[in-house]
Structure formats: structure tokens, C-alpha cells
mmCIF file of C-alpha atoms in Angstrom:
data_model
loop_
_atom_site.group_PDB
_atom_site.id
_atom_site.type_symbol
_atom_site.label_atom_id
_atom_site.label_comp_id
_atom_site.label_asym_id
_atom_site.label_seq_id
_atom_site.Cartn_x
_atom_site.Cartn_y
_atom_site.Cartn_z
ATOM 1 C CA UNK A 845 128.426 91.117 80.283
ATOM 2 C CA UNK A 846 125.131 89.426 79.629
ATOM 3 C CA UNK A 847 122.394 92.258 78.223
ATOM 4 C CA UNK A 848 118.917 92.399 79.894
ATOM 5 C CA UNK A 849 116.007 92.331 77.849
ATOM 6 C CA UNK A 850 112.844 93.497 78.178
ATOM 7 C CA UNK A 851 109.008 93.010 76.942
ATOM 8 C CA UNK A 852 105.326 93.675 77.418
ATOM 9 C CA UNK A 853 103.358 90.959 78.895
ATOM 10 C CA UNK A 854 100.304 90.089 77.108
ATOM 11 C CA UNK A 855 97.055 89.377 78.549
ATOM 12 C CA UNK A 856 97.317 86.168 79.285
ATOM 13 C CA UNK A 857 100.984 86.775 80.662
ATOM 14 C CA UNK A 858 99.346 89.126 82.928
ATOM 15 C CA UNK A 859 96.568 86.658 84.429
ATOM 16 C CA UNK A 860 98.946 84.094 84.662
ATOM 17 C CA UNK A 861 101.492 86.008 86.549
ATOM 18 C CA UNK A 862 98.417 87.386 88.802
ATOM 19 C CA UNK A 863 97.327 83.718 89.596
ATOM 20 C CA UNK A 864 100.609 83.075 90.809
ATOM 21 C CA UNK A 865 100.499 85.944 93.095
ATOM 22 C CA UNK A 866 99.172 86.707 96.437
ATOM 23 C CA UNK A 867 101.105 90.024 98.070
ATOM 24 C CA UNK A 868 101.395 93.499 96.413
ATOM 25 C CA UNK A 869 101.574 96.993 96.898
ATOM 26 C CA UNK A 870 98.233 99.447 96.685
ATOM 27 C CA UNK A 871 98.809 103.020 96.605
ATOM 28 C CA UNK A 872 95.941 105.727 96.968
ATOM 29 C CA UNK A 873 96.068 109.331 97.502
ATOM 30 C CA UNK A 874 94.109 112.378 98.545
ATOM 31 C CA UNK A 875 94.560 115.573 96.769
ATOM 32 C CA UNK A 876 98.586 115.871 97.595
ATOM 33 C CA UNK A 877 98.830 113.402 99.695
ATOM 34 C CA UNK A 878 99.081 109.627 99.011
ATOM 35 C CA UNK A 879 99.492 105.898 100.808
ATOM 36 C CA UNK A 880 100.581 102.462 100.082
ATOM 37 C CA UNK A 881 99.886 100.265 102.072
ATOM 38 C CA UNK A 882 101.026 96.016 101.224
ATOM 39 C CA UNK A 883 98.304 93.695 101.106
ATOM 40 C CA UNK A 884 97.008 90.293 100.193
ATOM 41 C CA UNK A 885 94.928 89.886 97.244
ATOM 42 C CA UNK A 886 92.822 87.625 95.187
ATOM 43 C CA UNK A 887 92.469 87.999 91.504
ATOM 44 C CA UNK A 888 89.675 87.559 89.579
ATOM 45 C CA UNK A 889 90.948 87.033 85.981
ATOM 46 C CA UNK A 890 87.012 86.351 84.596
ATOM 47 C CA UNK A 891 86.346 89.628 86.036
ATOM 48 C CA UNK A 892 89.580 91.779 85.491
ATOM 49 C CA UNK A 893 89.149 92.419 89.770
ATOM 50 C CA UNK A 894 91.292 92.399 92.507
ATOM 51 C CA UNK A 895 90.101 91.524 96.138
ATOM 52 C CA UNK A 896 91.468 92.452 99.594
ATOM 53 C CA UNK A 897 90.116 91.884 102.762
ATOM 54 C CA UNK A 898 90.900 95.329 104.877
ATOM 55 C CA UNK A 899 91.533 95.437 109.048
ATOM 56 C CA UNK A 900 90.591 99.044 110.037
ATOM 57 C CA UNK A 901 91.402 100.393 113.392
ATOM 58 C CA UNK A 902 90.066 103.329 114.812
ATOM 59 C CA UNK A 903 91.707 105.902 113.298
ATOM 60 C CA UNK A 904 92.522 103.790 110.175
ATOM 61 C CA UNK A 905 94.525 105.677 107.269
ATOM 62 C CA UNK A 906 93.051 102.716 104.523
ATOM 63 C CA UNK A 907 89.796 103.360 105.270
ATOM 64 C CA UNK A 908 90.294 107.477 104.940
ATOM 65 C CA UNK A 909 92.555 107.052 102.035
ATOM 66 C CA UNK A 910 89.317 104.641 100.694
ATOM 67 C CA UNK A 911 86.886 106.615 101.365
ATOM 68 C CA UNK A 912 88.423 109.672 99.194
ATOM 69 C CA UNK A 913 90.086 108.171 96.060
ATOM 70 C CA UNK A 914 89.128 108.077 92.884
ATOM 71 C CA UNK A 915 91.644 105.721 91.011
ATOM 72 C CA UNK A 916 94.093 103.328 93.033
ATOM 73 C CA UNK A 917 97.290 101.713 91.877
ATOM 74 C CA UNK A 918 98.161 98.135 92.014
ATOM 75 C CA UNK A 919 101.532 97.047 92.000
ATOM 76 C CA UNK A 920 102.513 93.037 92.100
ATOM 77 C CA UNK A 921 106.238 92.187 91.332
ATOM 78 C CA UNK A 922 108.492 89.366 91.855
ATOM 79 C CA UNK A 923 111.871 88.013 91.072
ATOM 80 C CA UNK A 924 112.316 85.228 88.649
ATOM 81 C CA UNK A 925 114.973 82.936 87.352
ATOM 82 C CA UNK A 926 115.837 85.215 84.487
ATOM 83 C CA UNK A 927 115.104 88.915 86.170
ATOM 84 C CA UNK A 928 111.705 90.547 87.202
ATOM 85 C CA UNK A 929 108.265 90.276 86.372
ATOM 86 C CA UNK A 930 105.632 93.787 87.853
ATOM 87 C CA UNK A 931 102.184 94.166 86.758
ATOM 88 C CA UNK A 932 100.799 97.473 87.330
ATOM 89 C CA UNK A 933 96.776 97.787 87.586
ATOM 90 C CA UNK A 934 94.702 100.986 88.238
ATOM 91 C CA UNK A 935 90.768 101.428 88.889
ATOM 92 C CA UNK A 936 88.641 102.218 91.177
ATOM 93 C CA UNK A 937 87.773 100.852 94.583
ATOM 94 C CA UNK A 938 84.838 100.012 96.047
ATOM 95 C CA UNK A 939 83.579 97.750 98.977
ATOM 96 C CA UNK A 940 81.510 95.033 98.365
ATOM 97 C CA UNK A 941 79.572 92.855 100.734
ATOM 98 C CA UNK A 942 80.730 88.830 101.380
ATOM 99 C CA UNK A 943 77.254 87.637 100.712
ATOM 100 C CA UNK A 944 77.585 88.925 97.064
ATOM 101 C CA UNK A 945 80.900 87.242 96.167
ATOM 102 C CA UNK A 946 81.134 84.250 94.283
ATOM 103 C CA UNK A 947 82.086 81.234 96.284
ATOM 104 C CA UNK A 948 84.824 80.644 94.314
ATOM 105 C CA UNK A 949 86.533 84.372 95.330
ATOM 106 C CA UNK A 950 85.083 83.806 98.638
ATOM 107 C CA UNK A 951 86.392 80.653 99.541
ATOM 108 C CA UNK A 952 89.783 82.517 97.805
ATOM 109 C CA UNK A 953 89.178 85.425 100.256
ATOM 110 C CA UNK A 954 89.392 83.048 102.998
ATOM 111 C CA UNK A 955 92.772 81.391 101.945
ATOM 112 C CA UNK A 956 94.589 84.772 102.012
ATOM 113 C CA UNK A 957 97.402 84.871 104.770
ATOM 114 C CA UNK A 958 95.716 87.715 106.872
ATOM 115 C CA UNK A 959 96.513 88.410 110.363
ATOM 116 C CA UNK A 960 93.130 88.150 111.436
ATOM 117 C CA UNK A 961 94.610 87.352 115.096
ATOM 118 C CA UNK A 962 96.329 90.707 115.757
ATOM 119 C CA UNK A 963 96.473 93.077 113.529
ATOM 120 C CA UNK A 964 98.860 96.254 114.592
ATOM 121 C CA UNK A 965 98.820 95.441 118.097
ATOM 122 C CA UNK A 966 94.824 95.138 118.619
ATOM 123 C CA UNK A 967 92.917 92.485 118.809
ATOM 124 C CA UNK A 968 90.937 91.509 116.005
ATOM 125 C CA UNK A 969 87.406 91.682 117.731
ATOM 126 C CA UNK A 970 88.244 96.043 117.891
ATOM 127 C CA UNK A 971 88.682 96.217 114.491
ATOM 128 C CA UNK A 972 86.221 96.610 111.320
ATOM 129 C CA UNK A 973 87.173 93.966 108.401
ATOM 130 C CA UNK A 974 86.146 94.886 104.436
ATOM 131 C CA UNK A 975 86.354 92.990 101.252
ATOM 132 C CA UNK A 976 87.528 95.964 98.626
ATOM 133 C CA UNK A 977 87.306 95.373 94.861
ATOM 134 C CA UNK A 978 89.435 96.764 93.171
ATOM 135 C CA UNK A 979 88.051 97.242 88.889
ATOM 136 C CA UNK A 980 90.696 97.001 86.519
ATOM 137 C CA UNK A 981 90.642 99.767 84.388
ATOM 138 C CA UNK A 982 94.197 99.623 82.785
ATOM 139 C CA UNK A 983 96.162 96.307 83.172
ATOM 140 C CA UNK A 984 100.072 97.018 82.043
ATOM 141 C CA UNK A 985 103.020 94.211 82.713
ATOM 142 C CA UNK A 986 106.868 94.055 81.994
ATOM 143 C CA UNK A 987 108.918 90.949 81.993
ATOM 144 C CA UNK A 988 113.084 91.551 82.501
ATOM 145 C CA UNK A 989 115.197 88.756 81.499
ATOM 146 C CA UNK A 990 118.698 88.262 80.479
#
């Protein structure tokens, strides 16, 4: 039986792994009650930042769940040839306004595979749209192998 090993990615690991990315997991909570939610992301390795572009409908849980928390949690894994690689990044969320984006994280922003068409069964044109930046405030990674 082959043994699986483990180790801490380093920083450039990390950014690396990130740029190779484009789908994770963010998770935010309120008091007791928390919500993930996966999105599409662009990272911004100059900046330690992560960007999403958020639908909201009406009744939205994102943008209540935004709107309350304090630190978010960032989870981006993926299966390699050897095992798994996760990075794990929490900070604090905040929306930021296209016009103040570098064009090299907006033109990023645009490449993202959003439904921008339909999103939940509404049309696009009923529902709000947000870029979120998420600031890295702790950046952890583990790479499994055999």
C-alpha cells in the first residue's frame, strides 16, 4: 500500500495554484447561522485579493449573508495526478465599484464563466450584479501526494 504524504504549500505554491483556479467555495455566517455558496473568482496575487462578481435576486441570501459578516472563508481545491491540492483564505469582504478595478482584474472579471443569462430561473435584467473583494488576511495551503 502506497503511503500519502502531505505538506504546506508555500507562498508561491499558493499563487500558483490560485492562478490555475477559477471555481471555489465561500462560506459566511451570521451569528449562528452560516452559508456557502460556489462561485467564480479572480485572484489577484499582487494584491493578496480575491474577486467575484455576485447575481442578487430579490430576496438574495449572498447579499444578507454580505451585508453582516465580518470574516469570510475561501475554499479552492482540486484533484491532481498525485492526490489533492485546497487553499484555504479568510478576510473580509467588501464591494468595490468596476470603475476602480484595474483593467487587468477587470478584463479578468469579464472572462469568468458567469451565468449572466439566467441566473436561478430569472432573467438577468431583475437582478443586481456586484464585484466583491475579498482581502486576504490568512492564506493557508496543503498539497496530498502519494
Amino acid at each position: 500500500m502506497t503511503e500519502r504524504t502531505r505538506h504546506e504549500m508555500d507562498a508561491i505554491e499558493i499563487a500558483n495554484f490560485l492562478d490555475g483556479q477559477h471555481t471555489g467555495v465561500l462560506s459566511m455566517a451570521d451569528g449562528d447561522d452560516a452559508y456557502s455558496v460556489p462561485v467564480s473568482f479572480d485572484y489577484d496575487g499582487d494584491e493578496a485579493a480575491v474577486y467575484f462578481r455576485f447575481g442578487y435576486g430579490p430576496d438574495s441570501q449572498k447579499r444578507r449573508y454580505l451585508d453582516t459578516v465580518d470574516t469570510a472563508s475561501f475554499v479552492v481545491y482540486d484533484r491532481t495526478e498525485s492526490g489533492w491540492q485546497s487553499v484555504v483564505i479568510e478576510g473580509s469582504l467588501a464591494r468595490v465599484a468596476e470603475s476602480s478595478l484595474d483593467s487587468s482584474v477587470r478584463e479578468a472579471m469579464d472572462g469568468l464563466d458567469i451565468p449572466y443569462f439566467r441566473v436561478h430561473h430569472r432573467p438577468a435584467g431583475e437582478m443586481d450584479f456586484n464585484i466583491v473583494r475579498l482581502d486576504a488576511t490568512k492564506m493557508t495551503g496543503i498539497g496530498e501526494g502519494l
